[in-house]
CSV table of C-alpha atoms and ligand atoms in Angstrom, one decimal:
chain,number,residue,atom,x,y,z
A,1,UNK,CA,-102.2,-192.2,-8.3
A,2,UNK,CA,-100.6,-193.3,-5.1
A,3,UNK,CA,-98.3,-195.4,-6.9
A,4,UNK,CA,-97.3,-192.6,-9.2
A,5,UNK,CA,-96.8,-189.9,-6.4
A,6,UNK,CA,-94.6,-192.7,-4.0
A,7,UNK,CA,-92.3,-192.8,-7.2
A,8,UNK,CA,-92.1,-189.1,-7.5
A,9,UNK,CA,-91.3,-189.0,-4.0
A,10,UNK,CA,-88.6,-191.6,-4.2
A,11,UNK,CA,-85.6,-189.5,-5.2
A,12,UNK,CA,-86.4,-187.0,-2.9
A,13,UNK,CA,-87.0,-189.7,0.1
A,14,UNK,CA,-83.4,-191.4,-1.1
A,15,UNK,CA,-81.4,-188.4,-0.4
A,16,UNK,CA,-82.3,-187.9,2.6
A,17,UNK,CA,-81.8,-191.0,3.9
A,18,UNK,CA,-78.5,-190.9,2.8
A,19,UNK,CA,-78.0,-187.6,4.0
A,20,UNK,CA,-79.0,-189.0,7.3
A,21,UNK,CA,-77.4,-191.7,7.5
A,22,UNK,CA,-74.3,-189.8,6.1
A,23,UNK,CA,-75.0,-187.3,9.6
A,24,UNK,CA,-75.3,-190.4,12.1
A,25,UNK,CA,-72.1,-192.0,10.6
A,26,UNK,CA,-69.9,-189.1,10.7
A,27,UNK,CA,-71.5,-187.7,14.3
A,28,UNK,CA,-69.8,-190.6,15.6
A,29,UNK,CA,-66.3,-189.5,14.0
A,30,UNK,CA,-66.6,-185.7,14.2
A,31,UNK,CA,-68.1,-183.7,16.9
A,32,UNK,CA,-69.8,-180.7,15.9
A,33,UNK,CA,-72.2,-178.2,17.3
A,34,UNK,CA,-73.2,-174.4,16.8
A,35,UNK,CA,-74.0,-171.9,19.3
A,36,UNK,CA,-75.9,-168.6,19.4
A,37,UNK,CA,-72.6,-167.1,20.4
A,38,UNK,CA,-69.0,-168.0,20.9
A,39,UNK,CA,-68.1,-170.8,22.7
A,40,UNK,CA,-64.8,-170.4,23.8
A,41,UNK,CA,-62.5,-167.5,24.9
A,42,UNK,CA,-60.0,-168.3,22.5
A,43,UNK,CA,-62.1,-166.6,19.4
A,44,UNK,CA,-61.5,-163.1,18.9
A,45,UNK,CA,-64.1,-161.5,17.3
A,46,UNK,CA,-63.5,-158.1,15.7
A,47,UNK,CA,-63.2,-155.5,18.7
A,48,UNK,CA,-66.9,-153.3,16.7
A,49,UNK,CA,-68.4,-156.4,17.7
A,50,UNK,CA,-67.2,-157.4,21.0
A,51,UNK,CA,-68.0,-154.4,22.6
A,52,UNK,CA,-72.0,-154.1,21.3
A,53,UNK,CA,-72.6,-157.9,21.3
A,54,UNK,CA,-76.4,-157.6,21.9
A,55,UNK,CA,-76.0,-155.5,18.1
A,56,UNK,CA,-75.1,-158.4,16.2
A,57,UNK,CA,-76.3,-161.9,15.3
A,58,UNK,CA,-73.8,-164.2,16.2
A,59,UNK,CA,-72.8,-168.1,15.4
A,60,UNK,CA,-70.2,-170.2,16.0
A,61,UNK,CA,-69.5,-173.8,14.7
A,62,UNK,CA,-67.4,-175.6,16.1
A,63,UNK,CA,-66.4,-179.1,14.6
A,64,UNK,CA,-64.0,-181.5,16.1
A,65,UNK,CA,-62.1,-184.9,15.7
A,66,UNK,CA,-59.4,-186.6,17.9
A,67,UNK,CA,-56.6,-189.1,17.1
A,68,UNK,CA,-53.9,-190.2,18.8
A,69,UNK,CA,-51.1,-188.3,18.4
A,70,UNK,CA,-48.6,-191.6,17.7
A,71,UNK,CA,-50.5,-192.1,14.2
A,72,UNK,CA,-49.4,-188.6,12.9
A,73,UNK,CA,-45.7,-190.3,12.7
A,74,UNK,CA,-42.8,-187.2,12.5
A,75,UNK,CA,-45.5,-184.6,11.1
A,76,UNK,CA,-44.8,-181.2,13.3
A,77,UNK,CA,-47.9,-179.2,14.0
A,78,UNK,CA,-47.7,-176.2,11.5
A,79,UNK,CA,-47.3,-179.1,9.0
A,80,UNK,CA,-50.2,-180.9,9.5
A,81,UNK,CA,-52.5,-177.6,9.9
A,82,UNK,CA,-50.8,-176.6,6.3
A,83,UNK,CA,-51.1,-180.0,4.7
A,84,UNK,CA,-55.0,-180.3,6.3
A,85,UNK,CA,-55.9,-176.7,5.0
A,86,UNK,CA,-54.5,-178.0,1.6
A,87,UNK,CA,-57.0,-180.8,1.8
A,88,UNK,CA,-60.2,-179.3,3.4
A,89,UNK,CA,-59.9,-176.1,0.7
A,90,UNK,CA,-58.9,-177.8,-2.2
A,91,UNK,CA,-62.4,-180.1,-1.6
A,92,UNK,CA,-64.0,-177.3,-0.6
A,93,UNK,CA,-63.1,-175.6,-3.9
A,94,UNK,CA,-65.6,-178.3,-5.6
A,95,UNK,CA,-68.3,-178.1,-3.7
A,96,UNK,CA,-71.6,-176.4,-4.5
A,97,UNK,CA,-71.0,-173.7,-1.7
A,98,UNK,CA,-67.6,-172.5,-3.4
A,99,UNK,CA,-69.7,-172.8,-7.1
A,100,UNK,CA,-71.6,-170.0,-5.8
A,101,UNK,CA,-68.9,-167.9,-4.4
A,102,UNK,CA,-67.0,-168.2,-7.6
A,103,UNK,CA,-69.7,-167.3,-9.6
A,104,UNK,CA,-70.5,-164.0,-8.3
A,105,UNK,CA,-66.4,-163.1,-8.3
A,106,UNK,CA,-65.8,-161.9,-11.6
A,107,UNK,CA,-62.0,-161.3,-11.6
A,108,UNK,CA,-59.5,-164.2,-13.1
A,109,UNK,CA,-57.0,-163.7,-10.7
A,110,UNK,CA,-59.4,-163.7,-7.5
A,111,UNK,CA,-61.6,-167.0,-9.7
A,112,UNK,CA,-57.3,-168.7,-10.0
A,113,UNK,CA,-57.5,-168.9,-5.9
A,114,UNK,CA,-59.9,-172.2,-6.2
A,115,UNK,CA,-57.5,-173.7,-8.2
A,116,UNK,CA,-56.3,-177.1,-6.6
A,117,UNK,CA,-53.2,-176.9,-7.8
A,118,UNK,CA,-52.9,-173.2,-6.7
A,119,UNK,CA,-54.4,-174.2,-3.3
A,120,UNK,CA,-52.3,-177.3,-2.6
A,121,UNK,CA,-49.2,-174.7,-2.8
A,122,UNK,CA,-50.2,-172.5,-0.5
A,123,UNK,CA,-47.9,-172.1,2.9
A,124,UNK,CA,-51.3,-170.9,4.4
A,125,UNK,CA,-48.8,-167.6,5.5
A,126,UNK,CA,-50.9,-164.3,6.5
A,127,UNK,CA,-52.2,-162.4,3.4
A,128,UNK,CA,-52.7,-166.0,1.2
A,129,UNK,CA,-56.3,-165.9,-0.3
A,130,UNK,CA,-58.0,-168.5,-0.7
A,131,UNK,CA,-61.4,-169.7,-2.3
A,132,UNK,CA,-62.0,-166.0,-3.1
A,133,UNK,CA,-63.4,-164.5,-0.2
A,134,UNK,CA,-61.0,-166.2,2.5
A,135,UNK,CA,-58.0,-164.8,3.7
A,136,UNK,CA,-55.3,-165.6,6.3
A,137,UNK,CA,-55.1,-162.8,8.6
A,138,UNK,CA,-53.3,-164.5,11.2
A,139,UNK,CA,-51.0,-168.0,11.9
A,140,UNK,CA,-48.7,-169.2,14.8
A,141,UNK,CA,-47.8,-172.7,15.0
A,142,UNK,CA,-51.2,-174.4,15.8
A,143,UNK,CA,-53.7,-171.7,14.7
A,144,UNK,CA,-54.6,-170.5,11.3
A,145,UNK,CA,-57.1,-167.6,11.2
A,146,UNK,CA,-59.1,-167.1,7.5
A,147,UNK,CA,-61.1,-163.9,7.5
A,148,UNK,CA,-64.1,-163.6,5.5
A,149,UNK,CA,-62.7,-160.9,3.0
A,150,UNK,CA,-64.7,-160.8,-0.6
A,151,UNK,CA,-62.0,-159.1,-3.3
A,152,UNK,CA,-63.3,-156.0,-5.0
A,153,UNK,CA,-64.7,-158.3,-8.0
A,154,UNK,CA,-67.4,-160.2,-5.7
A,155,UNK,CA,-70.8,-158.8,-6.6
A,156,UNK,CA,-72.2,-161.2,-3.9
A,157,UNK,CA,-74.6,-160.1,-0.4
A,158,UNK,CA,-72.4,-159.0,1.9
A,159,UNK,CA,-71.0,-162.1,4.6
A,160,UNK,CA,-69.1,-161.4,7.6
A,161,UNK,CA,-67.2,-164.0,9.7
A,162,UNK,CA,-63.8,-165.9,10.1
A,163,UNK,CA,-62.5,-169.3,10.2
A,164,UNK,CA,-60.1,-170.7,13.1
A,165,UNK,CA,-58.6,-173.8,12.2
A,166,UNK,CA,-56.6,-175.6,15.0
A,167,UNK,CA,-54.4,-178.5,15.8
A,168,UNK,CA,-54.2,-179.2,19.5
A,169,UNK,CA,-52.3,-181.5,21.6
A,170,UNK,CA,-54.1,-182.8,24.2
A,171,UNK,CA,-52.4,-185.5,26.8
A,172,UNK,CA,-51.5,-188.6,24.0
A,173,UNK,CA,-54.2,-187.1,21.3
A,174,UNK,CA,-54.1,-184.7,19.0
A,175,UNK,CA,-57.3,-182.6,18.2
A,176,UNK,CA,-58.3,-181.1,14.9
A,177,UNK,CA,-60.8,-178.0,15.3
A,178,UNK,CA,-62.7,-176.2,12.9
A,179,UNK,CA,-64.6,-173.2,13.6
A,180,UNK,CA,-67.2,-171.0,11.7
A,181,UNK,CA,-68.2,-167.7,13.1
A,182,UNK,CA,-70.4,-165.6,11.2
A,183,UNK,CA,-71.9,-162.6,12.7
A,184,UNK,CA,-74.4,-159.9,10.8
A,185,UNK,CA,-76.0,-156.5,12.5
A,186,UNK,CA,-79.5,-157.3,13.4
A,187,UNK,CA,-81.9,-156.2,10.7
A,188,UNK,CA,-79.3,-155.5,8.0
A,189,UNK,CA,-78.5,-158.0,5.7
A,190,UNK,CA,-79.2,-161.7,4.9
A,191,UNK,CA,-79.8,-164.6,7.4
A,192,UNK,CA,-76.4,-166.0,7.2
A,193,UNK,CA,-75.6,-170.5,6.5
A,194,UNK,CA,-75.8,-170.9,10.4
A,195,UNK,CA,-78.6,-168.8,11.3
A,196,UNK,CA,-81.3,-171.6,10.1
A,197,UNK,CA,-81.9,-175.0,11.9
A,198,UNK,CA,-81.8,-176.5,8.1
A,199,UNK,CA,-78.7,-173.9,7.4
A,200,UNK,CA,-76.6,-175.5,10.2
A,201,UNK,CA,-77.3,-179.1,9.5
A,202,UNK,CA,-76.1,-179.0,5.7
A,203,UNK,CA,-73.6,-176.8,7.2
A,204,UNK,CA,-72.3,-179.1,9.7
A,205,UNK,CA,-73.2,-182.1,7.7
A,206,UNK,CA,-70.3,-180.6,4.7
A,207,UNK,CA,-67.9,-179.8,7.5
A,208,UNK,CA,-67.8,-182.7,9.4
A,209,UNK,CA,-67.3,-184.3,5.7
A,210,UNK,CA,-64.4,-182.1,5.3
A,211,UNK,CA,-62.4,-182.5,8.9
A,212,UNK,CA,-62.9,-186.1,8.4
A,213,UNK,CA,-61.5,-186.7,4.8
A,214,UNK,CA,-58.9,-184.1,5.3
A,215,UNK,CA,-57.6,-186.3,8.9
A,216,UNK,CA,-58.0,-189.1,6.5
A,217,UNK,CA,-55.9,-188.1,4.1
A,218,UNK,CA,-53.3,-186.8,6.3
A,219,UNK,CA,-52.5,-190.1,7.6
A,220,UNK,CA,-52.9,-191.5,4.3
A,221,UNK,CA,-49.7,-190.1,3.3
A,222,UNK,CA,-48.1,-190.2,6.4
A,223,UNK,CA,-44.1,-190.5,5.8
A,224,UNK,CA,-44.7,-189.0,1.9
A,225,UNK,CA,-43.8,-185.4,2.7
A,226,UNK,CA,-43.0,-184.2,-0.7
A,227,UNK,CA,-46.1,-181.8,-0.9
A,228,UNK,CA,-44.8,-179.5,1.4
B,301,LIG,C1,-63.7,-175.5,7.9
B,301,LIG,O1,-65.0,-175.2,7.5
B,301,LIG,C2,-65.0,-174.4,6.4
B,301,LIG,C3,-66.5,-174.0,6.1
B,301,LIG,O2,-67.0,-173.1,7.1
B,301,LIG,C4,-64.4,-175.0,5.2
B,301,LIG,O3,-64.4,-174.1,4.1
B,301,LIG,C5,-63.0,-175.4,5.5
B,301,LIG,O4,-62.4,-176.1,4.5
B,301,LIG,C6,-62.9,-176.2,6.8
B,301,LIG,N1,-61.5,-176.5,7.2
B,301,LIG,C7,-61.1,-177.6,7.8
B,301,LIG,C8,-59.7,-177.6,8.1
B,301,LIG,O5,-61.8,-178.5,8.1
């Protein structure tokens, strides 16, 4: 009886040590925490929202990783934010959270934007969509701001938030930061990815994968620019 309940419980006990162990490996490499509200001045949440904060529930994740800015060889910043968006979406596009967003968009044209192929072309210029619901509403040289923007073809609860993805240099390092903000008016809609303690550890747990592989690759093919 024991016996037979310890074996049904195996699988389940498997996973999640290696989800832990996934968490305490990557912690070290990616920083990452989420906050009630934004933590830093430099997001710029929509000016309904800013100005009746105590309306809305708010999160922000931010996620970060450093590396010295000699390893990036000759890259220039707005190519290594453009080659690292390539990366992060186009694994992204694979991942059960992007199964579910393409399932409930019904349009080909709006499902052809989690193509790799289509993905790993993109200039990441304002307007570019991008996993179906994300598109680029704003870019300068080191900043590349995704809004949350489902095409007319998503039959999906309705989300709202943004993503700011950054490359920093800072002194002989150059930072990689990727934020999350989701917000929702209190009592409408659905408890948002972030709003959950569980939520925000898969959550973080999927980013930190991504900013990690994506800085991986990047250096990976350091001095092959042909992709771009
Ligand atoms: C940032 O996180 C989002 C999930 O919120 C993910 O879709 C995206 O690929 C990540 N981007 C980078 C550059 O890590």
């Amino acid at each position: 009886m024991t016996y037979k309940l310890l074996l049904a419980t195996l699988p389940i006990a498997g996973s999640v040590f290696y989800l832990t162990y996934l968490h305490l490996n990557l912690s070290r490499k990616v920083q990452c925490q989420t906050k009630p509200y934004p933590q830093d001045k430099t997001i710029t949440l929509p000016s309904t929202i800013q100005n009746r904060p105590e309306k809305y529930i708010i999160h922000h994740e931010r996620a970060r990783k450093s590396i010295p800015t000699a390893s990036l060889g000759t890259y220039s910043k707005p190519e290594t934010l453009t080659l690292l968006l390539r990366h992060t979406m186009a694994t992204f596009s694979r991942q059960p959270p992007a199964w579910g967003i393409w399932y409930l968009i019904k349009d080909a044209k709006d499902r052809g934007t989690f193509d790799s192929a289509y993905i790993r072309s993109l200039q990441f210029a304002p307007g570019d969509r991008v996993c179906g619901v994300y598109v680029v509403s704003s870019r300068d040289a080191e900043r590349v701001t995704l809004a949350l923007d489902a095409p007319e073809s998503y039959s999906g609860p309705l989300v709202e938030g943004m993503l700011v993805v950054e490359v920093k240099e800072e002194g002989s390092e150059t930072t990689f930061i990727n934020h999350t903000v989701m917000w929702r008016e209190k009592g409408k809609g659905r408890a948002g990815a972030l709003e959950s303690a569980g939520g925000r550890w898969m959550h973080g747990l999927m980013v930190r994968r991504l900013v990690e592989s994506g800085v991986q690759r990047l250096l990976a093919e350091l001095g092959d620019k042909k992709g771009l």
